[in-house]
PDB file of C-alpha atoms in Angstrom:
ATOM      1  CA  MET A   5       0.000   0.000   0.000  1.00  0.00           C
ATOM      2  CA  SER A   6       1.230   3.491  -0.821  1.00  0.00           C
ATOM      3  CA  ALA A   7       2.103   6.105   1.778  1.00  0.00           C
ATOM      4  CA  GLU A   8      -0.840   8.276   0.616  1.00  0.00           C
ATOM      5  CA  PHE A   9      -3.242   5.370   1.045  1.00  0.00           C
ATOM      6  CA  LEU A  10      -1.912   4.583   4.518  1.00  0.00           C
ATOM      7  CA  LYS A  11      -2.119   8.268   5.471  1.00  0.00           C
ATOM      8  CA  ALA A  12      -5.772   8.363   4.428  1.00  0.00           C
ATOM      9  CA  ALA A  13      -6.318   5.273   6.554  1.00  0.00           C
ATOM     10  CA  GLU A  14      -4.799   7.067   9.546  1.00  0.00           C
ATOM     11  CA  ASP A  15      -6.757  10.282   9.014  1.00  0.00           C
ATOM     12  CA  VAL A  16     -10.117   8.714   9.757  1.00  0.00           C
ATOM     13  CA  LYS A  17     -10.393   9.430  13.379  1.00  0.00           C
ATOM     14  CA  ASN A  18     -12.094  12.803  12.941  1.00  0.00           C
ATOM     15  CA  LEU A  19     -15.192  11.913  10.940  1.00  0.00           C
ATOM     16  CA  LYS A  20     -17.874  14.532  11.469  1.00  0.00           C
ATOM     17  CA  ALA A  21     -20.666  12.930   9.441  1.00  0.00           C
ATOM     18  CA  LYS A  22     -21.499   9.446   8.218  1.00  0.00           C
ATOM     19  CA  PRO A  23     -20.817   8.949   4.501  1.00  0.00           C
ATOM     20  CA  THR A  24     -23.838   8.428   2.260  1.00  0.00           C
ATOM     21  CA  ASP A  25     -24.791   4.912   1.211  1.00  0.00           C
ATOM     22  CA  GLN A  26     -23.385   5.562  -2.274  1.00  0.00           C
ATOM     23  CA  GLU A  27     -20.111   6.839  -0.827  1.00  0.00           C
ATOM     24  CA  LEU A  28     -19.863   3.733   1.347  1.00  0.00           C
ATOM     25  CA  LEU A  29     -20.482   1.504  -1.687  1.00  0.00           C
ATOM     26  CA  ASP A  30     -17.827   3.360  -3.676  1.00  0.00           C
ATOM     27  CA  ILE A  31     -15.366   3.008  -0.808  1.00  0.00           C
ATOM     28  CA  TYR A  32     -16.216  -0.677  -0.377  1.00  0.00           C
ATOM     29  CA  LYS A  33     -15.776  -1.545  -4.053  1.00  0.00           C
ATOM     30  CA  LEU A  34     -12.485   0.318  -4.315  1.00  0.00           C
ATOM     31  CA  PHE A  35     -11.188  -1.157  -1.049  1.00  0.00           C
ATOM     32  CA  LYS A  36     -12.047  -4.682  -2.192  1.00  0.00           C
ATOM     33  CA  GLN A  37     -10.577  -4.085  -5.649  1.00  0.00           C
ATOM     34  CA  ALA A  38      -7.382  -2.618  -4.154  1.00  0.00           C
ATOM     35  CA  THR A  39      -6.907  -5.428  -1.648  1.00  0.00           C
ATOM     36  CA  VAL A  40      -8.412  -8.505  -3.323  1.00  0.00           C
ATOM     37  CA  GLY A  41      -8.808  -7.702  -7.004  1.00  0.00           C
ATOM     38  CA  ASP A  42     -11.785  -8.786  -9.091  1.00  0.00           C
ATOM     39  CA  VAL A  43     -14.869 -10.278  -7.417  1.00  0.00           C
ATOM     40  CA  ASN A  44     -14.076 -13.824  -6.344  1.00  0.00           C
ATOM     41  CA  THR A  45     -17.343 -14.870  -4.690  1.00  0.00           C
ATOM     42  CA  GLU A  46     -20.851 -15.737  -5.767  1.00  0.00           C
ATOM     43  CA  ARG A  47     -23.532 -13.058  -5.605  1.00  0.00           C
ATOM     44  CA  PRO A  48     -25.396 -13.155  -2.277  1.00  0.00           C
ATOM     45  CA  GLY A  49     -28.950 -14.488  -2.145  1.00  0.00           C
ATOM     46  CA  MET A  50     -32.008 -12.486  -3.087  1.00  0.00           C
ATOM     47  CA  LEU A  51     -32.914 -11.550   0.493  1.00  0.00           C
ATOM     48  CA  ASP A  52     -29.443 -10.222   1.319  1.00  0.00           C
ATOM     49  CA  PHE A  53     -30.023  -6.698   0.018  1.00  0.00           C
ATOM     50  CA  LYS A  54     -26.918  -5.135   1.560  1.00  0.00           C
ATOM     51  CA  GLY A  55     -24.719  -8.021   0.490  1.00  0.00           C
ATOM     52  CA  LYS A  56     -26.025  -7.801  -3.081  1.00  0.00           C
ATOM     53  CA  ALA A  57     -25.508  -4.040  -3.214  1.00  0.00           C
ATOM     54  CA  LYS A  58     -21.935  -4.440  -2.011  1.00  0.00           C
ATOM     55  CA  TRP A  59     -21.247  -7.342  -4.388  1.00  0.00           C
ATOM     56  CA  ASP A  60     -22.726  -5.429  -7.348  1.00  0.00           C
ATOM     57  CA  ALA A  61     -20.620  -2.383  -6.485  1.00  0.00           C
ATOM     58  CA  TRP A  62     -17.467  -4.509  -6.305  1.00  0.00           C
ATOM     59  CA  LEU A  63     -18.351  -6.191  -9.606  1.00  0.00           C
ATOM     60  CA  SER A  64     -18.581  -2.755 -11.229  1.00  0.00           C
ATOM     61  CA  ALA A  65     -14.830  -2.337 -10.579  1.00  0.00           C
ATOM     62  CA  LYS A  66     -13.975  -5.581 -12.404  1.00  0.00           C
ATOM     63  CA  GLY A  67     -10.811  -5.265 -14.465  1.00  0.00           C
ATOM     64  CA  MET A  68      -9.496  -2.240 -12.566  1.00  0.00           C
ATOM     65  CA  SER A  69      -5.919  -2.762 -11.388  1.00  0.00           C
ATOM     66  CA  LYS A  70      -5.234  -2.854  -7.665  1.00  0.00           C
ATOM     67  CA  GLU A  71      -3.031   0.218  -8.044  1.00  0.00           C
ATOM     68  CA  GLU A  72      -5.736   2.204  -9.849  1.00  0.00           C
ATOM     69  CA  ALA A  73      -8.331   1.170  -7.255  1.00  0.00           C
ATOM     70  CA  GLU A  74      -6.013   2.265  -4.456  1.00  0.00           C
ATOM     71  CA  LYS A  75      -5.505   5.682  -6.080  1.00  0.00           C
ATOM     72  CA  LYS A  76      -9.243   6.125  -6.646  1.00  0.00           C
ATOM     73  CA  LEU A  77      -9.996   5.036  -3.088  1.00  0.00           C
ATOM     74  CA  TYR A  78      -7.557   7.602  -1.751  1.00  0.00           C
ATOM     75  CA  ARG A  79      -9.272  10.324  -3.811  1.00  0.00           C
ATOM     76  CA  VAL A  80     -12.749   9.234  -2.650  1.00  0.00           C
ATOM     77  CA  LEU A  81     -11.612   9.234   0.964  1.00  0.00           C
ATOM     78  CA  GLN A  82     -10.276  12.758   0.521  1.00  0.00           C
ATOM     79  CA  GLU A  83     -13.502  13.925  -1.147  1.00  0.00           C
ATOM     80  CA  VAL A  84     -15.687  12.436   1.561  1.00  0.00           C
ATOM     81  CA  GLY A  85     -13.673  14.132   4.234  1.00  0.00           C
ATOM     82  CA  GLY A  86     -10.390  12.330   4.366  1.00  0.00           C
ATOM     83  CA  ASN A  87     -11.073  11.164   7.893  1.00  0.00           C
ATOM     84  CA  ILE A  88     -13.366   8.182   7.535  1.00  0.00           C
ATOM     85  CA  TRP A  89     -11.306   5.019   7.307  1.00  0.00           C
ATOM     86  CA  SER A  90     -11.949   3.369  10.705  1.00  0.00           C
ATOM     87  CA  LYS A  91     -15.670   4.203  10.618  1.00  0.00           C
ATOM     88  CA  VAL A  92     -15.922   2.740   7.122  1.00  0.00           C
ATOM     89  CA  ILE A  93     -14.024  -0.417   8.087  1.00  0.00           C
ATOM     90  CA  SER A  94     -16.289  -0.798  11.108  1.00  0.00           C
ATOM     91  CA  TYR A  95     -19.429  -0.321   9.012  1.00  0.00           C
ATOM     92  CA  LEU A  96     -18.353  -2.570   6.152  1.00  0.00           C
ATOM     93  CA  GLY A  97     -17.192  -5.300   8.499  1.00  0.00           C
ATOM     94  CA  LYS A  98     -20.760  -5.736   9.731  1.00  0.00           C
ATOM     95  CA  PHE A  99     -21.863  -6.724   6.242  1.00  0.00           C
ATOM     96  CA  LYS A 100     -19.106  -9.074   5.118  1.00  0.00           C
ATOM     97  CA  THR A 101     -20.217 -10.843   1.978  1.00  0.00           C
ATOM     98  CA  PRO A 102     -20.087 -14.659   1.928  1.00  0.00           C
ATOM     99  CA  GLY A 103     -16.700 -15.966   0.880  1.00  0.00           C
ATOM    100  CA  ASP A 104     -14.848 -12.680   1.392  1.00  0.00           C
ATOM    101  CA  THR A 105     -11.140 -13.318   1.476  1.00  0.00           C
ATOM    102  CA  CYS A 106     -10.523  -9.945   3.096  1.00  0.00           C
ATOM    103  CA  ALA A 107     -12.183  -9.863   6.491  1.00  0.00           C
ATOM    104  CA  LEU A 108     -12.949  -6.370   7.705  1.00  0.00           C
ATOM    105  CA  LYS A 109     -13.047  -5.837  11.444  1.00  0.00           C
TER     106      LYS A 109
END
């Protein structure tokens, strides 16, 4: 991970407002793409609305390099406030999709 990316991850402790659902989905898909790469799980079942939304968002980043996803994630984090990383990790960890190889805590 780049120094900029790690700095954004450290800057999260001063979040003043919760990101929107779309911002969280953008952050999730870019985080997964930067750390795992292309979607490597099956789409969650029809009653798992949050899981499907997250999976669909991640799928939309298919083919993006890990480096490009990391750069885009850094920019999104800066746009959203630059200080959201731990809150986002906490939020996303609650909705881990089945088969995730990158557990968020």
